[in-house]
PDB file of C-alpha atoms in Angstrom:
ATOM      1  CA  UNK A   1      21.721   8.812  18.928  1.00 57.00           C
ATOM      2  CA  UNK A   2      19.206   8.115  21.693  1.00 62.00           C
ATOM      3  CA  UNK A   3      19.317  10.088  24.905  1.00 66.00           C
ATOM      4  CA  UNK A   4      20.093   7.902  27.882  1.00 68.00           C
ATOM      5  CA  UNK A   5      19.593   9.084  31.426  1.00 67.00           C
ATOM      6  CA  UNK A   6      19.941   7.379  34.750  1.00 69.00           C
ATOM      7  CA  UNK A   7      16.979   7.192  37.057  1.00 68.00           C
ATOM      8  CA  UNK A   8      16.682   6.387  40.689  1.00 70.00           C
ATOM      9  CA  UNK A   9      15.373   2.923  41.592  1.00 66.00           C
ATOM     10  CA  UNK A  10      12.569   4.571  43.564  1.00 68.00           C
ATOM     11  CA  UNK A  11      11.327   6.270  40.380  1.00 67.00           C
ATOM     12  CA  UNK A  12      11.101   3.010  38.471  1.00 60.00           C
ATOM     13  CA  UNK A  13       9.023   1.204  41.105  1.00 60.00           C
ATOM     14  CA  UNK A  14       5.869   2.948  39.862  1.00 63.00           C
ATOM     15  CA  UNK A  15       6.302   1.830  36.254  1.00 58.00           C
ATOM     16  CA  UNK A  16       3.790  -0.548  34.760  1.00 57.00           C
ATOM     17  CA  UNK A  17       6.047  -2.882  32.823  1.00 52.00           C
ATOM     18  CA  UNK A  18       3.061  -4.506  31.110  1.00 54.00           C
ATOM     19  CA  UNK A  19       2.681  -1.409  28.939  1.00 54.00           C
ATOM     20  CA  UNK A  20       6.263  -0.166  28.736  1.00 59.00           C
ATOM     21  CA  UNK A  21       7.208   0.636  25.099  1.00 59.00           C
ATOM     22  CA  UNK A  22      10.085  -1.846  24.960  1.00 62.00           C
ATOM     23  CA  UNK A  23       7.855  -4.643  26.289  1.00 70.00           C
ATOM     24  CA  UNK A  24       5.180  -3.902  23.680  1.00 72.00           C
ATOM     25  CA  UNK A  25       7.755  -3.771  20.863  1.00 75.00           C
ATOM     26  CA  UNK A  26       9.087  -7.157  21.911  1.00 79.00           C
ATOM     27  CA  UNK A  27       5.545  -8.532  22.092  1.00 81.00           C
ATOM     28  CA  UNK A  28       4.732  -7.187  18.629  1.00 80.00           C
ATOM     29  CA  UNK A  29       7.937  -8.664  17.183  1.00 82.00           C
ATOM     30  CA  UNK A  30       7.267 -12.051  18.784  1.00 84.00           C
ATOM     31  CA  UNK A  31       3.581 -12.358  17.907  1.00 83.00           C
ATOM     32  CA  UNK A  32       3.224 -10.432  14.635  1.00 81.00           C
ATOM     33  CA  UNK A  33       6.644 -11.139  13.159  1.00 81.00           C
ATOM     34  CA  UNK A  34       7.633  -9.101  10.133  1.00 82.00           C
ATOM     35  CA  UNK A  35       4.096  -8.192   9.003  1.00 83.00           C
ATOM     36  CA  UNK A  36       3.135  -5.315  11.287  1.00 83.00           C
ATOM     37  CA  UNK A  37       1.086  -3.439   8.693  1.00 86.00           C
ATOM     38  CA  UNK A  38      -2.151  -2.100  10.114  1.00 88.00           C
ATOM     39  CA  UNK A  39      -1.405  -2.842  13.786  1.00 90.00           C
ATOM     40  CA  UNK A  40      -1.369   0.044  16.243  1.00 89.00           C
ATOM     41  CA  UNK A  41      -1.099   0.104  20.024  1.00 88.00           C
ATOM     42  CA  UNK A  42      -3.355   2.473  21.963  1.00 88.00           C
ATOM     43  CA  UNK A  43      -2.452   3.326  25.572  1.00 85.00           C
ATOM     44  CA  UNK A  44      -4.292   6.305  27.014  1.00 85.00           C
ATOM     45  CA  UNK A  45      -4.415   7.076  30.714  1.00 83.00           C
ATOM     46  CA  UNK A  46      -7.747   7.927  32.252  1.00 81.00           C
ATOM     47  CA  UNK A  47      -9.725   8.119  35.467  1.00 79.00           C
ATOM     48  CA  UNK A  48     -11.301   4.681  35.014  1.00 81.00           C
ATOM     49  CA  UNK A  49      -8.093   2.932  34.006  1.00 77.00           C
ATOM     50  CA  UNK A  50      -7.798   4.498  30.578  1.00 83.00           C
ATOM     51  CA  UNK A  51      -7.815   2.751  27.245  1.00 87.00           C
ATOM     52  CA  UNK A  52      -5.422  -0.069  26.455  1.00 88.00           C
ATOM     53  CA  UNK A  53      -6.018  -1.848  23.155  1.00 91.00           C
ATOM     54  CA  UNK A  54      -4.690  -2.926  19.781  1.00 91.00           C
ATOM     55  CA  UNK A  55      -6.230  -1.500  16.631  1.00 93.00           C
ATOM     56  CA  UNK A  56      -6.134  -3.525  13.417  1.00 93.00           C
ATOM     57  CA  UNK A  57      -6.579  -1.829  10.055  1.00 92.00           C
ATOM     58  CA  UNK A  58      -7.040  -3.100   6.522  1.00 91.00           C
ATOM     59  CA  UNK A  59      -6.554  -0.606   3.730  1.00 86.00           C
ATOM     60  CA  UNK A  60      -8.855  -0.820   0.702  1.00 83.00           C
ATOM     61  CA  UNK A  61      -8.183   1.680  -2.038  1.00 75.00           C
ATOM     62  CA  UNK A  62      -8.247   5.073  -0.357  1.00 78.00           C
ATOM     63  CA  UNK A  63     -10.245   3.963   2.684  1.00 83.00           C
ATOM     64  CA  UNK A  64      -9.688   1.736   5.671  1.00 85.00           C
ATOM     65  CA  UNK A  65     -11.610  -0.829   7.686  1.00 90.00           C
ATOM     66  CA  UNK A  66     -10.616  -1.061  11.323  1.00 92.00           C
ATOM     67  CA  UNK A  67     -11.496  -2.789  14.559  1.00 94.00           C
ATOM     68  CA  UNK A  68     -10.227  -2.262  18.073  1.00 94.00           C
ATOM     69  CA  UNK A  69      -9.351  -5.074  20.496  1.00 94.00           C
ATOM     70  CA  UNK A  70      -9.323  -4.001  24.154  1.00 92.00           C
ATOM     71  CA  UNK A  71      -6.963  -5.782  26.528  1.00 90.00           C
ATOM     72  CA  UNK A  72      -9.653  -6.029  29.202  1.00 89.00           C
ATOM     73  CA  UNK A  73     -12.097  -7.802  26.867  1.00 92.00           C
ATOM     74  CA  UNK A  74      -9.607 -10.214  25.322  1.00 91.00           C
ATOM     75  CA  UNK A  75      -7.556 -11.410  28.293  1.00 90.00           C
ATOM     76  CA  UNK A  76      -4.559  -9.096  28.160  1.00 88.00           C
ATOM     77  CA  UNK A  77      -2.305  -7.354  25.672  1.00 86.00           C
ATOM     78  CA  UNK A  78      -0.989 -10.522  24.024  1.00 88.00           C
ATOM     79  CA  UNK A  79      -4.398 -12.106  23.474  1.00 92.00           C
ATOM     80  CA  UNK A  80      -5.794  -8.825  22.148  1.00 92.00           C
ATOM     81  CA  UNK A  81      -2.871  -8.605  19.729  1.00 91.00           C
ATOM     82  CA  UNK A  82      -3.416 -12.200  18.559  1.00 92.00           C
ATOM     83  CA  UNK A  83      -7.109 -11.491  17.942  1.00 95.00           C
ATOM     84  CA  UNK A  84      -6.252  -8.262  16.088  1.00 93.00           C
ATOM     85  CA  UNK A  85      -3.824 -10.129  13.825  1.00 92.00           C
ATOM     86  CA  UNK A  86      -6.357 -12.886  13.154  1.00 93.00           C
ATOM     87  CA  UNK A  87      -9.060 -10.329  12.291  1.00 93.00           C
ATOM     88  CA  UNK A  88      -6.690  -8.355  10.048  1.00 92.00           C
ATOM     89  CA  UNK A  89      -5.618 -11.481   8.152  1.00 91.00           C
ATOM     90  CA  UNK A  90      -9.219 -12.674   7.732  1.00 92.00           C
ATOM     91  CA  UNK A  91     -10.315  -9.254   6.476  1.00 91.00           C
ATOM     92  CA  UNK A  92      -7.467  -9.164   3.974  1.00 88.00           C
ATOM     93  CA  UNK A  93      -8.812 -12.392   2.489  1.00 88.00           C
ATOM     94  CA  UNK A  94     -12.454 -11.303   2.336  1.00 86.00           C
ATOM     95  CA  UNK A  95     -12.151  -7.670   1.258  1.00 80.00           C
ATOM     96  CA  UNK A  96     -12.904  -7.148  -2.410  1.00 70.00           C
ATOM     97  CA  UNK A  97     -10.117  -4.866  -3.547  1.00 64.00           C
ATOM     98  CA  UNK A  98     -10.893  -2.559  -6.433  1.00 60.00           C
ATOM     99  CA  UNK A  99      -9.344  -3.819  -9.624  1.00 59.00           C
ATOM    100  CA  UNK A 100      -7.156  -1.578 -11.677  1.00 59.00           C
ATOM    101  CA  UNK A 101      -8.757  -0.981 -15.011  1.00 60.00           C
ATOM    102  CA  UNK A 102      -5.422  -1.147 -16.773  1.00 61.00           C
ATOM    103  CA  UNK A 103      -3.891   1.376 -19.064  1.00 65.00           C
ATOM    104  CA  UNK A 104      -6.099   3.022 -21.638  1.00 80.00           C
ATOM    105  CA  UNK A 105      -4.680   2.434 -25.102  1.00 87.00           C
ATOM    106  CA  UNK A 106      -4.511   5.786 -26.835  1.00 91.00           C
ATOM    107  CA  UNK A 107      -2.531   8.164 -29.027  1.00 93.00           C
ATOM    108  CA  UNK A 108      -1.819  11.657 -27.680  1.00 92.00           C
ATOM    109  CA  UNK A 109      -0.265  14.651 -29.398  1.00 93.00           C
ATOM    110  CA  UNK A 110       2.947  15.792 -27.666  1.00 90.00           C
ATOM    111  CA  UNK A 111       4.307  19.262 -28.320  1.00 90.00           C
ATOM    112  CA  UNK A 112       7.302  20.273 -26.263  1.00 84.00           C
ATOM    113  CA  UNK A 113      10.008  22.894 -26.907  1.00 82.00           C
ATOM    114  CA  UNK A 114      11.854  20.926 -29.585  1.00 81.00           C
ATOM    115  CA  UNK A 115       9.907  17.669 -29.632  1.00 83.00           C
ATOM    116  CA  UNK A 116       6.761  17.394 -31.635  1.00 92.00           C
ATOM    117  CA  UNK A 117       5.066  14.123 -32.302  1.00 94.00           C
ATOM    118  CA  UNK A 118       2.720  11.555 -30.807  1.00 94.00           C
ATOM    119  CA  UNK A 119       2.864   9.439 -27.682  1.00 93.00           C
ATOM    120  CA  UNK A 120       1.280   6.024 -28.050  1.00 93.00           C
ATOM    121  CA  UNK A 121       0.149   4.287 -24.865  1.00 91.00           C
ATOM    122  CA  UNK A 122      -0.425   0.549 -25.039  1.00 86.00           C
ATOM    123  CA  UNK A 123       1.044  -2.035 -22.647  1.00 79.00           C
ATOM    124  CA  UNK A 124       3.972   0.399 -22.630  1.00 84.00           C
ATOM    125  CA  UNK A 125       4.623   3.912 -23.983  1.00 89.00           C
ATOM    126  CA  UNK A 126       6.388   4.912 -27.197  1.00 92.00           C
ATOM    127  CA  UNK A 127       7.139   8.278 -28.808  1.00 93.00           C
ATOM    128  CA  UNK A 128       6.764   8.934 -32.562  1.00 95.00           C
ATOM    129  CA  UNK A 129       8.507  12.133 -33.722  1.00 93.00           C
ATOM    130  CA  UNK A 130       7.072  14.225 -36.560  1.00 93.00           C
ATOM    131  CA  UNK A 131      10.528  14.640 -38.116  1.00 91.00           C
ATOM    132  CA  UNK A 132      11.222  10.915 -38.256  1.00 92.00           C
ATOM    133  CA  UNK A 133       7.850   9.919 -39.740  1.00 93.00           C
ATOM    134  CA  UNK A 134       7.361  12.693 -42.338  1.00 93.00           C
ATOM    135  CA  UNK A 135       5.271  15.166 -40.357  1.00 92.00           C
ATOM    136  CA  UNK A 136       2.325  15.043 -37.998  1.00 93.00           C
ATOM    137  CA  UNK A 137       0.154  12.836 -40.209  1.00 95.00           C
ATOM    138  CA  UNK A 138       2.880  10.218 -40.660  1.00 95.00           C
ATOM    139  CA  UNK A 139       3.727  10.204 -36.929  1.00 95.00           C
ATOM    140  CA  UNK A 140       0.074   9.740 -36.007  1.00 95.00           C
ATOM    141  CA  UNK A 141      -0.340   6.862 -38.489  1.00 95.00           C
ATOM    142  CA  UNK A 142       2.827   5.202 -37.165  1.00 95.00           C
ATOM    143  CA  UNK A 143       1.598   5.509 -33.572  1.00 95.00           C
ATOM    144  CA  UNK A 144      -1.816   4.053 -34.425  1.00 94.00           C
ATOM    145  CA  UNK A 145      -0.196   1.220 -36.373  1.00 94.00           C
ATOM    146  CA  UNK A 146       2.086   0.445 -33.427  1.00 94.00           C
ATOM    147  CA  UNK A 147      -0.880   0.296 -31.041  1.00 93.00           C
ATOM    148  CA  UNK A 148      -2.718  -2.081 -33.374  1.00 92.00           C
ATOM    149  CA  UNK A 149       0.379  -4.303 -33.592  1.00 92.00           C
ATOM    150  CA  UNK A 150       0.636  -4.388 -29.789  1.00 89.00           C
ATOM    151  CA  UNK A 151      -3.071  -5.201 -29.466  1.00 87.00           C
ATOM    152  CA  UNK A 152      -2.802  -8.123 -31.920  1.00 88.00           C
ATOM    153  CA  UNK A 153       0.315  -9.446 -30.135  1.00 85.00           C
ATOM    154  CA  UNK A 154      -1.505  -9.320 -26.836  1.00 82.00           C
ATOM    155  CA  UNK A 155      -4.528 -11.175 -28.252  1.00 81.00           C
ATOM    156  CA  UNK A 156      -2.287 -13.868 -29.748  1.00 81.00           C
ATOM    157  CA  UNK A 157      -0.579 -14.293 -26.379  1.00 75.00           C
ATOM    158  CA  UNK A 158      -3.963 -14.685 -24.681  1.00 69.00           C
ATOM    159  CA  UNK A 159      -5.054 -17.216 -27.330  1.00 71.00           C
ATOM    160  CA  UNK A 160      -1.866 -19.241 -26.843  1.00 70.00           C
ATOM    161  CA  UNK A 161      -2.304 -19.219 -23.059  1.00 67.00           C
ATOM    162  CA  UNK A 162      -5.940 -20.365 -23.376  1.00 68.00           C
ATOM    163  CA  UNK A 163      -5.358 -22.984 -26.020  1.00 60.00           C
TER     164      UNK A 163
END
């Protein structure tokens, strides 16, 4: 529950409503809409007027690209926000995002307390127990056979899509 306190009218006369938090939230909701990812407001007081700007960020892998849009250079808080949104959206289109290499298809030995067998990783994962397939050699052969079956099914699907 938020804390609400009454203030005297004389105290509120010194407020700068241009940068009040509720005004900026309303501005962000009106201009940016639902997509507020990567937009940050910076309001720092200082001797020369401080720093008042919007920062736009685009995240690429584990790094970020950012640019700051000062209110004084872009004609106010709203125009700076509009420019930040436009830059962010343009950068999202031009940034070459790293592609996921996909899952490595492999067979791995799994030895737990009571479970012994092989895990086969293809487009999904499957467990092959030693007891069900006649020991470690049979479980490994079954896992490798399953991976080969999945690989052939995937190739046939790609051939059907291309042809």
